[in-house]
CSV table of N, CA and C in Angstrom, one decimal:
chain,number,residue,atom,x,y,z
A,1,MET,N,0.1,-56.6,-3.6
A,1,MET,CA,1.0,-57.8,-3.3
A,1,MET,C,1.1,-57.9,-1.8
A,2,VAL,N,1.4,-56.8,-1.0
A,2,VAL,CA,1.7,-56.9,0.4
A,2,VAL,C,0.4,-57.3,1.1
A,3,TRP,N,-0.7,-56.8,0.6
A,3,TRP,CA,-2.0,-57.1,1.4
A,3,TRP,C,-2.4,-58.5,1.3
A,4,LYS,N,-2.0,-59.2,0.3
A,4,LYS,CA,-2.4,-60.6,0.2
A,4,LYS,C,-1.8,-61.5,1.3
A,5,SER,N,-0.7,-61.0,1.9
A,5,SER,CA,-0.1,-61.8,3.0
A,5,SER,C,-0.9,-61.7,4.3
A,6,SER,N,-2.0,-61.0,4.2
A,6,SER,CA,-2.8,-60.9,5.4
A,6,SER,C,-3.4,-62.3,5.8
A,7,ASP,N,-3.6,-63.1,4.8
A,7,ASP,CA,-4.1,-64.5,5.0
A,7,ASP,C,-3.1,-65.2,5.9
A,8,ASN,N,-1.8,-65.0,5.7
A,8,ASN,CA,-0.8,-65.7,6.5
A,8,ASN,C,0.2,-64.7,7.0
A,9,PRO,N,0.0,-64.1,8.2
A,9,PRO,CA,0.8,-63.1,8.6
A,9,PRO,C,2.3,-63.5,8.8
A,10,GLY,N,2.5,-64.8,9.1
A,10,GLY,CA,3.9,-65.2,9.2
A,10,GLY,C,4.7,-65.1,7.9
A,11,ASP,N,4.0,-65.2,6.8
A,11,ASP,CA,4.6,-65.0,5.5
A,11,ASP,C,5.3,-63.6,5.3
A,12,SER,N,4.6,-62.6,5.7
A,12,SER,CA,5.2,-61.3,5.5
A,12,SER,C,6.4,-61.1,6.5
A,13,VAL,N,6.3,-61.7,7.6
A,13,VAL,CA,7.5,-61.5,8.6
A,13,VAL,C,8.7,-62.3,8.0
A,14,ILE,N,8.5,-63.5,7.4
A,14,ILE,CA,9.6,-64.2,6.8
A,14,ILE,C,10.2,-63.5,5.6
A,15,THR,N,9.3,-63.0,4.8
A,15,THR,CA,9.9,-62.3,3.6
A,15,THR,C,10.6,-61.1,3.9
A,16,SER,N,10.1,-60.3,4.9
A,16,SER,CA,10.7,-59.1,5.4
A,16,SER,C,12.1,-59.5,6.0
A,17,ARG,N,12.2,-60.6,6.7
A,17,ARG,CA,13.4,-60.9,7.3
A,17,ARG,C,14.4,-61.4,6.3
A,18,VAL,N,13.9,-62.1,5.3
A,18,VAL,CA,14.8,-62.6,4.2
A,18,VAL,C,15.3,-61.4,3.4
A,19,ARG,N,14.4,-60.4,3.2
A,19,ARG,CA,14.9,-59.2,2.4
A,19,ARG,C,15.9,-58.4,3.2
A,20,SER,N,15.7,-58.2,4.5
A,20,SER,CA,16.7,-57.5,5.3
A,20,SER,C,18.0,-58.3,5.4
A,21,PHE,N,17.9,-59.6,5.5
A,21,PHE,CA,19.1,-60.5,5.6
A,21,PHE,C,19.8,-60.3,4.2
A,22,ARG,N,19.1,-60.4,3.1
A,22,ARG,CA,19.8,-60.3,1.8
A,22,ARG,C,20.5,-58.9,1.7
A,23,ALA,N,19.8,-57.9,2.1
A,23,ALA,CA,20.3,-56.5,2.1
A,23,ALA,C,21.6,-56.5,2.9
A,24,GLY,N,21.5,-57.0,4.1
A,24,GLY,CA,22.7,-57.0,5.0
A,24,GLY,C,23.9,-57.8,4.4
A,25,VAL,N,23.6,-58.9,3.8
A,25,VAL,CA,24.7,-59.7,3.1
A,25,VAL,C,25.3,-58.9,2.0
A,26,PHE,N,24.3,-58.3,1.2
A,26,PHE,CA,24.8,-57.5,0.0
A,26,PHE,C,25.7,-56.4,0.4
A,27,LEU,N,25.2,-55.6,1.5
A,27,LEU,CA,26.0,-54.5,2.0
A,27,LEU,C,27.4,-55.0,2.5
A,28,SER,N,27.3,-56.1,3.3
A,28,SER,CA,28.5,-56.5,4.0
A,28,SER,C,29.5,-57.0,3.0
A,29,VAL,N,29.0,-57.4,1.8
A,29,VAL,CA,29.9,-57.9,0.8
A,29,VAL,C,30.4,-56.7,-0.1
A,30,LEU,N,29.5,-55.8,-0.4
A,30,LEU,CA,29.7,-54.7,-1.3
A,30,LEU,C,30.6,-53.7,-0.7
A,31,LEU,N,30.4,-53.2,0.6
A,31,LEU,CA,31.1,-52.1,1.1
A,31,LEU,C,32.6,-52.5,1.3
A,32,PRO,N,33.0,-53.6,1.9
A,32,PRO,CA,34.4,-53.9,1.9
A,32,PRO,C,35.0,-54.0,0.5
A,33,GLY,N,34.2,-54.6,-0.4
A,33,GLY,CA,34.8,-54.7,-1.8
A,33,GLY,C,35.1,-53.2,-2.3
A,34,LEU,N,34.2,-52.3,-2.0
A,34,LEU,CA,34.4,-50.9,-2.6
A,34,LEU,C,35.7,-50.4,-1.8
A,35,LEU,N,35.8,-50.5,-0.5
A,35,LEU,CA,36.8,-50.0,0.2
A,35,LEU,C,38.2,-50.6,-0.3
A,36,ILE,N,38.2,-51.8,-0.7
A,36,ILE,CA,39.4,-52.5,-1.2
A,36,ILE,C,39.6,-52.0,-2.7
A,37,ALA,N,38.6,-52.0,-3.5
A,37,ALA,CA,38.8,-51.8,-4.9
A,37,ALA,C,39.1,-50.3,-5.3
A,38,VAL,N,38.5,-49.3,-4.6
A,38,VAL,CA,38.7,-48.0,-4.9
A,38,VAL,C,40.2,-47.5,-4.8
A,39,PRO,N,40.8,-47.8,-3.6
A,39,PRO,CA,42.2,-47.4,-3.5
A,39,PRO,C,43.1,-48.2,-4.4
A,40,PHE,N,42.7,-49.4,-4.6
A,40,PHE,CA,43.5,-50.3,-5.5
A,40,PHE,C,43.5,-49.7,-6.9
A,41,ARG,N,42.3,-49.2,-7.4
A,41,ARG,CA,42.2,-48.7,-8.7
A,41,ARG,C,43.0,-47.4,-8.8
A,42,THR,N,42.8,-46.6,-7.7
A,42,THR,CA,43.6,-45.3,-7.8
A,42,THR,C,45.1,-45.5,-7.8
A,43,GLN,N,45.5,-46.5,-7.0
A,43,GLN,CA,47.0,-46.9,-7.0
A,43,GLN,C,47.4,-47.3,-8.4
A,44,GLN,N,46.6,-48.1,-9.1
A,44,GLN,CA,46.9,-48.7,-10.4
A,44,GLN,C,47.0,-47.4,-11.3
A,45,GLY,N,46.0,-46.6,-11.3
A,45,GLY,CA,46.0,-45.4,-12.2
A,45,GLY,C,47.2,-44.6,-12.0
A,46,ARG,N,47.6,-44.3,-10.7
A,46,ARG,CA,48.8,-43.5,-10.5
A,46,ARG,C,50.1,-44.2,-11.0
A,47,ARG,N,50.1,-45.6,-10.8
A,47,ARG,CA,51.3,-46.3,-11.3
A,47,ARG,C,51.4,-46.2,-12.8
A,48,THR,N,50.2,-46.3,-13.5
A,48,THR,CA,50.3,-46.3,-15.0
A,48,THR,C,50.6,-44.9,-15.4
A,49,VAL,N,50.1,-43.8,-14.7
A,49,VAL,CA,50.5,-42.5,-15.1
A,49,VAL,C,52.0,-42.2,-14.9
A,50,ALA,N,52.4,-42.7,-13.7
A,50,ALA,CA,53.9,-42.5,-13.4
A,50,ALA,C,54.7,-43.3,-14.4
A,51,GLY,N,54.3,-44.4,-14.8
A,51,GLY,CA,55.0,-45.2,-15.8
A,51,GLY,C,55.1,-44.5,-17.1
A,52,GLN,N,53.9,-43.9,-17.5
A,52,GLN,CA,53.9,-43.2,-18.8
A,52,GLN,C,54.8,-42.0,-18.7
A,53,HIS,N,54.8,-41.3,-17.6
A,53,HIS,CA,55.7,-40.2,-17.5
A,53,HIS,C,57.2,-40.6,-17.5
A,54,LEU,N,57.5,-41.7,-16.9
A,54,LEU,CA,58.9,-42.2,-16.9
A,54,LEU,C,59.3,-42.7,-18.3
A,55,THR,N,58.4,-43.4,-19.0
A,55,THR,CA,58.8,-43.9,-20.3
A,55,THR,C,58.7,-42.8,-21.3
A,56,GLY,N,57.7,-42.0,-21.2
A,56,GLY,CA,57.5,-40.9,-22.2
A,56,GLY,C,58.5,-39.8,-22.0
C-alpha cells in the first residue's frame, strides 16, 4: 500500500500529515478527558462507598 504512493510522492506526505494531525487531535482530546474522568470517577466511588457506610 505504501509503495503505491511512489507515483505521487506528495500523496504520502499529505496522508502522513493527516495521520499525525488526527493522532494529535485524538491525544489532545483523550488525555485531558482521562485526567478529568479518572479523579471524578474515584470521587464518585468514594462518595457512594461513604454513603453506603453512613446509611448502612
